[in-house]
């Protein structure tokens, strides 16, 4: 196959002496300048194989199983060497955390990509480790693709269902209107699990309502905190709290600690599931691990109740996303973003918090266009710009901004201006990851002109709503 489309990934993952396998001799000759030793597939096919038992016996727990790239939610992706020990230990943590996995072989219906740790390590691993079944869902929670997920779930009933928050929001809406989907989906599902990002309280409550209306009781919603570097799980919501923002307690066998860092407390982890270092990354090891060997996650956490640490932790944002205003006031992006999205339901999809070295906080708002279109009363062929400029829509967002600021405690949480964005975040530009998480830095980089207009005192942008 041609190397060019994959050149960046190959250069990041391959060492100078690594073998690069290409489809045929012609590709090998054309790619002679590639990093690593080029080997045509025909040479491998001519190899006399050993017995599979001999191959298995030669593989140990610390042999490389695969290389996964981080998702790039807050910075450029890095290659993580993932060993058999990391994967197996994390699956045992999951098995001890979720009793449902031991009671019957799990049945999963899953769209999540295998190049990401949620789909490729967590969910695929659950099916393999527990003798389960994984149906690959060709849908995904994006416009025009979720109908396929609904079709699959009308036919196949999962025992546990995993998705990112956007997927749960789309599924909840489908469950509310589709009786056949409800009958199949609820027939044997025992547990819900979300990951990749935080589920808003509004979405959580809505899912509880549709579940209780059909089943007569709620189904437990679980989450936690995970990352590619920990293959992936570190915390699970095994404690008694059931609400948005709760990330729970350490997974069995994974040690966690909170370390003061820039006015917050960074979560750090150590265990058999945690990597030993990035693959060929130009980073200082001291920036990755502390003196005690704990991985520095860059995530912040706080105790749900400092007087009762056994209840577990709440997510307190990403350290790298936080910033200061021109006044020196520190802005904690994670909690502010989560509150804005939750309170903005059903019209707010996500927000990017602006204001680095500026006088006040602003928001770039990615709206739920379908909900806004219904509010505006405009036809399906009306442009997104016309929808967002409709008086009813602007009034709804102005009201949301007022509600948001009534709960503000000062300059660190007061939102002075918002700008409704009529183009969705770009996957190609890295503004959004394949799991649906916004990269705050990438959005601000690629929409710098929009942010400048948001703060330009000489230009009253008609698409800006001021507090």
PDB file of C-alpha atoms in Angstrom, residues 10 19 33 50 57 103 122 191 193 238 352 354 360 415 453:
ATOM      1  CA  UNK A  10       4.683   5.549  10.663  1.00  0.00           C
ATOM      2  CA  UNK A  19      10.469  -3.373   9.558  1.00  0.00           C
ATOM      3  CA  UNK A  33      13.655   5.845   1.426  1.00  0.00           C
ATOM      4  CA  UNK A  50       6.431 -22.497  13.228  1.00  0.00           C
ATOM      5  CA  UNK A  57       5.159 -19.824  24.393  1.00  0.00           C
ATOM      6  CA  UNK A 103     -22.663 -13.802  35.310  1.00  0.00           C
ATOM      7  CA  UNK A 122     -11.603  -1.581  26.725  1.00  0.00           C
ATOM      8  CA  UNK A 191     -25.460  -1.765  32.687  1.00  0.00           C
ATOM      9  CA  UNK A 193     -21.238   2.899  30.561  1.00  0.00           C
ATOM     10  CA  UNK A 238     -18.158   2.114  42.083  1.00  0.00           C
ATOM     11  CA  UNK A 352     -14.915  26.351  23.830  1.00  0.00           C
ATOM     12  CA  UNK A 354     -11.975  31.800  25.441  1.00  0.00           C
ATOM     13  CA  UNK A 360     -13.103  38.536  30.359  1.00  0.00           C
ATOM     14  CA  UNK A 415     -19.152  34.829  30.826  1.00  0.00           C
ATOM     15  CA  UNK A 453     -13.936  39.472  16.368  1.00  0.00           C
TER      16      UNK A 453
END
